[in-house]
Each structure stands twice: as C-alpha cells, then as structure tokens.
CSV table of C-alpha atoms and ligand atoms in Angstrom, one decimal:
chain,number,residue,atom,x,y,z
A,1,MET,CA,64.8,86.8,58.8
A,2,GLU,CA,68.7,86.0,57.4
A,3,TYR,CA,70.9,88.5,57.0
A,4,VAL,CA,73.1,87.7,53.6
A,5,ILE,CA,76.2,89.0,55.9
A,6,GLU,CA,76.9,89.0,59.1
A,7,PRO,CA,75.4,91.5,60.9
A,8,PRO,CA,77.5,94.6,62.5
A,9,ALA,CA,77.7,94.3,66.2
A,10,THR,CA,76.0,97.1,67.7
A,11,PRO,CA,78.3,99.5,69.4
A,12,SER,CA,78.2,100.5,73.1
A,13,LEU,CA,80.3,102.2,76.1
A,14,PRO,CA,80.1,100.6,79.6
A,15,VAL,CA,78.2,102.1,82.0
A,16,GLY,CA,80.4,103.5,85.1
A,17,GLY,CA,78.5,104.6,88.8
A,18,GLY,CA,80.0,107.9,88.9
A,19,ALA,CA,83.3,109.2,89.2
A,20,GLY,CA,85.8,107.6,90.7
A,21,ASN,CA,83.4,104.4,90.6
A,22,ALA,CA,84.0,103.5,86.9
A,23,ASN,CA,82.9,99.7,87.4
A,24,ALA,CA,79.6,100.4,90.0
A,25,GLY,CA,77.9,99.1,86.5
A,26,ALA,CA,79.5,96.2,86.0
A,27,ASP,CA,78.4,94.1,82.6
A,28,ALA,CA,75.6,97.0,82.1
A,29,ARG,CA,76.4,98.6,78.9
A,30,PHE,CA,75.0,102.0,77.0
A,31,PRO,CA,74.3,101.2,73.1
A,32,VAL,CA,75.4,104.1,70.7
A,33,ARG,CA,73.0,104.7,67.6
A,34,ARG,CA,74.7,108.1,66.5
A,35,ILE,CA,77.5,110.5,67.8
A,36,TYR,CA,76.2,113.8,67.3
A,37,CYS,CA,79.1,116.6,67.8
A,38,VAL,CA,78.9,120.5,68.8
A,39,GLY,CA,81.4,123.0,66.8
A,40,ARG,CA,83.3,126.0,68.3
A,41,ASN,CA,81.4,126.0,71.6
A,42,TYR,CA,83.7,127.5,73.8
A,43,ALA,CA,84.6,131.3,72.6
A,44,ALA,CA,88.0,131.0,73.4
A,45,HIS,CA,88.3,128.1,70.9
A,46,ALA,CA,86.4,129.9,68.6
A,47,ARG,CA,88.8,132.3,68.7
A,48,GLU,CA,91.6,130.7,68.1
A,49,MET,CA,90.1,128.6,65.2
A,50,GLY,CA,89.8,131.7,64.1
A,51,HIS,CA,86.1,132.6,64.5
A,52,ASP,CA,84.1,135.2,66.1
A,53,PRO,CA,81.9,133.4,68.7
A,54,GLU,CA,79.5,136.3,69.6
A,55,ARG,CA,78.0,136.3,65.5
A,56,GLU,CA,77.8,132.1,65.1
A,57,PRO,CA,74.7,129.8,65.9
A,58,PRO,CA,76.1,126.7,67.0
A,59,PHE,CA,76.5,124.1,64.3
A,60,PHE,CA,76.4,120.1,64.4
A,61,PHE,CA,78.0,117.4,63.2
A,62,GLN,CA,78.3,113.2,62.8
A,63,LYS,CA,81.1,111.1,63.9
A,64,ASN,CA,80.3,107.2,63.4
A,65,PRO,CA,79.4,104.9,66.7
A,66,ASP,CA,81.8,102.2,65.3
A,67,ALA,CA,84.6,105.0,66.2
A,68,LEU,CA,84.3,104.4,69.9
A,69,LEU,CA,87.6,103.7,71.3
A,70,PRO,CA,86.6,102.9,75.2
A,71,SER,CA,89.7,104.5,77.7
A,72,GLY,CA,92.6,102.9,78.4
A,73,SER,CA,92.8,102.2,75.2
A,74,GLN,CA,96.0,102.7,72.4
A,75,PHE,CA,94.9,105.2,69.6
A,76,PRO,CA,96.3,104.0,66.8
A,77,TYR,CA,98.1,107.2,64.4
A,78,PRO,CA,95.9,107.3,61.8
A,79,ALA,CA,96.4,107.2,58.0
A,80,ALA,CA,96.5,110.1,55.4
A,81,SER,CA,97.3,113.0,58.3
A,82,ARG,CA,100.3,114.4,59.9
A,83,ASP,CA,98.1,116.8,62.1
A,84,VAL,CA,95.9,114.9,64.6
A,85,HIS,CA,94.1,116.9,67.0
A,86,PHE,CA,92.8,116.2,70.5
A,87,GLU,CA,89.3,118.4,71.7
A,88,ILE,CA,88.7,116.9,75.3
A,89,GLU,CA,85.2,117.1,75.7
A,90,LEU,CA,82.0,116.7,78.2
A,91,VAL,CA,79.4,113.7,76.3
A,92,CYS,CA,75.9,113.9,76.8
A,93,ALA,CA,74.0,110.0,76.7
A,94,ILE,CA,70.5,110.5,75.2
A,95,GLY,CA,67.6,108.5,77.0
A,96,ALA,CA,64.9,109.4,76.0
A,97,GLY,CA,64.2,110.7,72.6
A,98,GLY,CA,62.2,112.8,70.4
A,99,SER,CA,62.2,116.3,68.0
A,100,GLY,CA,61.5,119.8,69.3
A,101,ILE,CA,62.5,119.3,72.6
A,102,ALA,CA,62.7,122.7,74.5
A,103,ALA,CA,65.6,123.4,76.5
A,104,SER,CA,63.3,124.0,79.6
A,105,GLY,CA,62.6,119.7,79.5
A,106,ALA,CA,65.6,118.8,78.0
A,107,LEU,CA,67.7,117.3,81.0
A,108,ASP,CA,64.7,114.6,81.3
A,109,HIS,CA,66.2,113.2,77.9
A,110,VAL,CA,69.4,112.8,79.0
A,111,TRP,CA,70.7,109.5,80.3
A,112,GLY,CA,74.1,110.3,81.7
A,113,TYR,CA,77.4,111.7,80.9
A,114,ALA,CA,80.5,110.5,80.1
A,115,VAL,CA,84.2,111.8,78.8
A,116,GLY,CA,85.3,112.2,75.4
A,117,ILE,CA,88.1,113.1,73.1
A,118,ASP,CA,86.9,114.7,69.5
A,119,MET,CA,90.3,113.1,67.5
A,120,THR,CA,90.3,115.3,64.6
A,121,ARG,CA,92.4,115.1,61.7
A,122,ARG,CA,93.1,118.9,61.5
A,123,ASP,CA,95.2,119.5,58.0
A,124,LEU,CA,92.0,117.0,56.4
A,125,GLN,CA,89.5,119.3,58.3
A,126,GLY,CA,91.6,122.5,57.1
A,127,ALA,CA,91.3,121.7,53.6
A,128,ALA,CA,87.5,120.4,53.6
A,129,LYS,CA,86.5,124.3,55.0
A,130,LYS,CA,89.1,125.7,52.5
A,131,LEU,CA,87.0,123.8,49.9
A,132,GLY,CA,83.5,124.4,51.4
A,133,ARG,CA,83.6,120.1,51.4
A,134,PRO,CA,82.3,117.8,54.3
A,135,TRP,CA,84.4,117.1,57.7
A,136,GLU,CA,84.0,113.7,57.7
A,137,ALA,CA,87.7,112.8,56.4
A,138,GLY,CA,88.3,115.1,59.3
A,139,LYS,CA,86.5,113.9,62.0
A,140,ALA,CA,85.0,110.5,61.4
A,141,PHE,CA,87.9,108.0,61.0
A,142,GLU,CA,88.2,105.5,63.0
A,143,HIS,CA,89.1,105.4,66.4
A,144,SER,CA,88.0,108.9,66.1
A,145,ALA,CA,86.1,109.5,69.1
A,146,PRO,CA,88.2,107.9,72.6
A,147,CYS,CA,84.6,107.6,75.6
A,148,THR,CA,84.9,106.7,79.0
A,149,PRO,CA,82.2,104.9,80.5
A,150,VAL,CA,79.0,106.6,80.4
A,151,HIS,CA,78.1,107.8,84.1
A,152,PRO,CA,73.5,107.8,85.0
A,153,ALA,CA,72.9,111.2,86.2
A,154,GLY,CA,71.6,109.9,89.0
A,155,ALA,CA,75.1,109.2,89.9
A,156,VAL,CA,76.9,112.5,88.5
A,157,GLY,CA,74.3,114.6,88.4
A,158,HIS,CA,73.8,116.9,85.8
A,159,PRO,CA,76.5,119.4,85.1
A,160,ALA,CA,77.1,122.3,84.3
A,161,GLU,CA,80.4,124.1,85.9
A,162,GLY,CA,83.8,122.4,86.6
A,163,ARG,CA,87.1,122.1,85.4
A,164,ILE,CA,87.7,120.3,81.9
A,165,TRP,CA,91.2,119.6,81.3
A,166,LEU,CA,93.5,117.2,79.0
A,167,ALA,CA,97.3,117.5,79.1
A,168,VAL,CA,99.7,115.6,76.9
A,169,ASN,CA,102.6,113.0,78.7
A,170,GLY,CA,101.4,114.9,82.3
A,171,GLU,CA,102.1,118.8,80.5
A,172,ILE,CA,98.1,120.5,80.3
A,173,ARG,CA,97.3,121.8,77.2
A,174,GLN,CA,93.6,122.2,77.4
A,175,GLU,CA,92.1,124.0,80.7
A,176,GLY,CA,88.1,125.4,81.1
A,177,ASN,CA,85.5,125.1,82.7
A,178,LEU,CA,81.9,123.7,81.8
A,179,LYS,CA,80.5,127.4,83.1
A,180,GLU,CA,82.3,128.9,79.9
A,181,LEU,CA,80.1,126.5,77.3
A,182,ILE,CA,78.6,129.2,74.9
A,183,TRP,CA,75.5,126.6,74.0
A,184,THR,CA,74.3,124.8,77.7
A,185,VAL,CA,73.8,121.1,77.1
A,186,PRO,CA,69.9,122.0,77.3
A,187,GLU,CA,70.4,124.7,74.7
A,188,ILE,CA,72.3,121.8,72.7
A,189,ILE,CA,69.4,119.5,73.2
A,190,GLU,CA,66.4,122.3,72.2
A,191,GLN,CA,68.6,123.1,68.7
A,192,LEU,CA,70.0,119.8,67.8
A,193,SER,CA,66.3,118.1,68.4
A,194,ALA,CA,65.3,121.2,66.0
A,195,LEU,CA,67.0,119.6,63.2
A,196,PHE,CA,67.3,116.0,63.7
A,197,THR,CA,64.9,113.1,66.1
A,198,LEU,CA,67.2,112.3,68.7
A,199,ALA,CA,66.6,109.0,69.5
A,200,PRO,CA,67.5,106.7,72.7
A,201,GLY,CA,71.4,105.6,72.9
A,202,ASP,CA,72.6,109.0,70.8
A,203,LEU,CA,75.9,111.1,72.5
A,204,ILE,CA,76.4,114.4,72.0
A,205,PHE,CA,80.2,115.6,72.1
A,206,THR,CA,79.3,118.8,73.7
A,207,GLY,CA,82.8,120.8,72.2
A,208,THR,CA,85.8,121.8,73.2
A,209,PRO,CA,87.6,124.4,75.3
A,210,ALA,CA,90.5,126.2,74.0
A,211,GLY,CA,94.1,124.7,73.7
A,212,VAL,CA,93.9,121.9,71.0
A,213,GLY,CA,96.7,120.8,69.4
A,214,ALA,CA,98.5,117.9,67.6
A,215,ILE,CA,100.0,114.7,69.2
A,216,GLU,CA,102.3,111.8,68.2
A,217,ARG,CA,102.7,108.4,68.7
A,218,GLY,CA,103.9,107.1,71.6
A,219,ASP,CA,101.9,109.9,74.1
A,220,VAL,CA,99.7,109.2,76.5
A,221,MET,CA,96.4,111.8,76.5
A,222,THR,CA,95.1,112.4,79.9
A,223,GLY,CA,91.9,114.3,80.3
A,224,GLY,CA,88.8,114.8,82.2
A,225,VAL,CA,85.4,116.9,83.1
A,226,GLU,CA,85.6,117.1,87.4
A,227,GLY,CA,82.8,115.1,88.9
A,228,VAL,CA,82.2,113.0,85.5
A,229,ASP,CA,85.4,111.1,85.0
A,230,THR,CA,88.7,111.1,83.3
A,231,ILE,CA,90.2,109.7,80.4
A,232,GLU,CA,93.5,108.2,79.3
A,233,ILE,CA,94.3,107.5,76.0
A,234,GLU,CA,98.3,106.4,74.4
A,235,VAL,CA,98.7,107.1,71.1
A,236,ALA,CA,100.0,104.6,68.8
B,1,MN,MN1,84.9,118.6,68.9
C-alpha cells in the first residue's frame, strides 16, 4: 500500500521509571491514541467555575494526541486568546482496552500515570459555553497538552491520594490532593468506557483542583503529583 501523502507520525510520550527516575525507560515510548479529559472533577474547582459539584455527573471532552508537549518544553502562547489558563492534572494511561468496564476491575486496564497540564483558552471556552457550542477551540489547540513521561503502575502504583500542585514563577497557584477527586480513576474508567471503547494508548486527564488562572509570556509553570512526577513548562 502507498499513502498519497506522508502519513503523520504516531504521537507518543517517553516512559519513565517512577518519580525521580524519569530516564529509566531509555528509548521506550508510550504511543498515544486518544486524549480524554474529565471536566470539573474536584469540588472546589467546580465551585470556582460556577457549578454545584453535588449535582453533576462527570462529563468528558477530548484533546488531539498531536497537542502533546513534553515536560521541559516551551509552550508557545496560542493565537486567538488573551486568557490562557493552566489546569494541573493526574493523567492515567490505558494499557488494555475495553468497553463497559466495571470500576472494580478498571485498574487492570491502566498501564501507568503521568502529570499533565490541560491548557485552556478560557475566553474561547467561555464564549462556547455561553452559546452552547463545542469546546474544541478552547481546549484542543496546538501544544495544549503538556505532559511528563508515563510511569508504569509497577513503579508508581495506582495513586489515590497525594498532593497535586502547580506554581507559576515559584508561587503556588493550585493545591489539592488526589483524594479530593469527585470521581476516582476506576469510576472515571467505568463511566468513560460506557460511552467509548477504550484502547491501549488512550490517555485520560482526570481533572484539576481549584486555583486555575492565566499565564503570560515568560512565565514558568511547575507542578506535580506526589509520587508520580513533576512538570516544568515555560510560556514563550
Ligand atoms: Mn481540565
């Protein structure tokens, strides 16, 4: 078979060996098929966005895999926005697919974990919300998914508690704990796999704690999830 144009490269992330051991994977890569994101999954963040966390089931949106940006890279300030926000998130990497996965067995489908930032053109997202339109312009733009290497669950376990934080220029802006997740990783996989067939290579950004805010050119974002990894991205 011959393609009529050069086929695009498979997006991928490096594989790490656990927190503080990012190079252990050598040349190994985790290929990425889809990126799912969970909306409003920490109560305090749902409230800061004007919603009642007690009443809303989880909902999902997607980013494109080619929007991944490795930790240590520069994030080019995107076009068409003047209000670009950070959202630090635990990222779950799927190693075994399926649909209709029960929460009780969901962790068997997880290959590992990473730390990501769900970069958001908040002004475009806000306009879309107001008009009842899709969120792609706010969420799925180029470089909108900075992410660390993926660490195998064998090295980092299945983190269900631990500090999650983000600082801008050294000043803490987001601070939370994984145990505050409204929907846990197994519950997210159960709900997501009721809507879509999950497959190896899927990433799930699991939601952000309170404190989201805007960045400007020249800012340096650092963040992390205790026991998983830390991420650093400079805004260019
Ligand atoms: Mn998010």
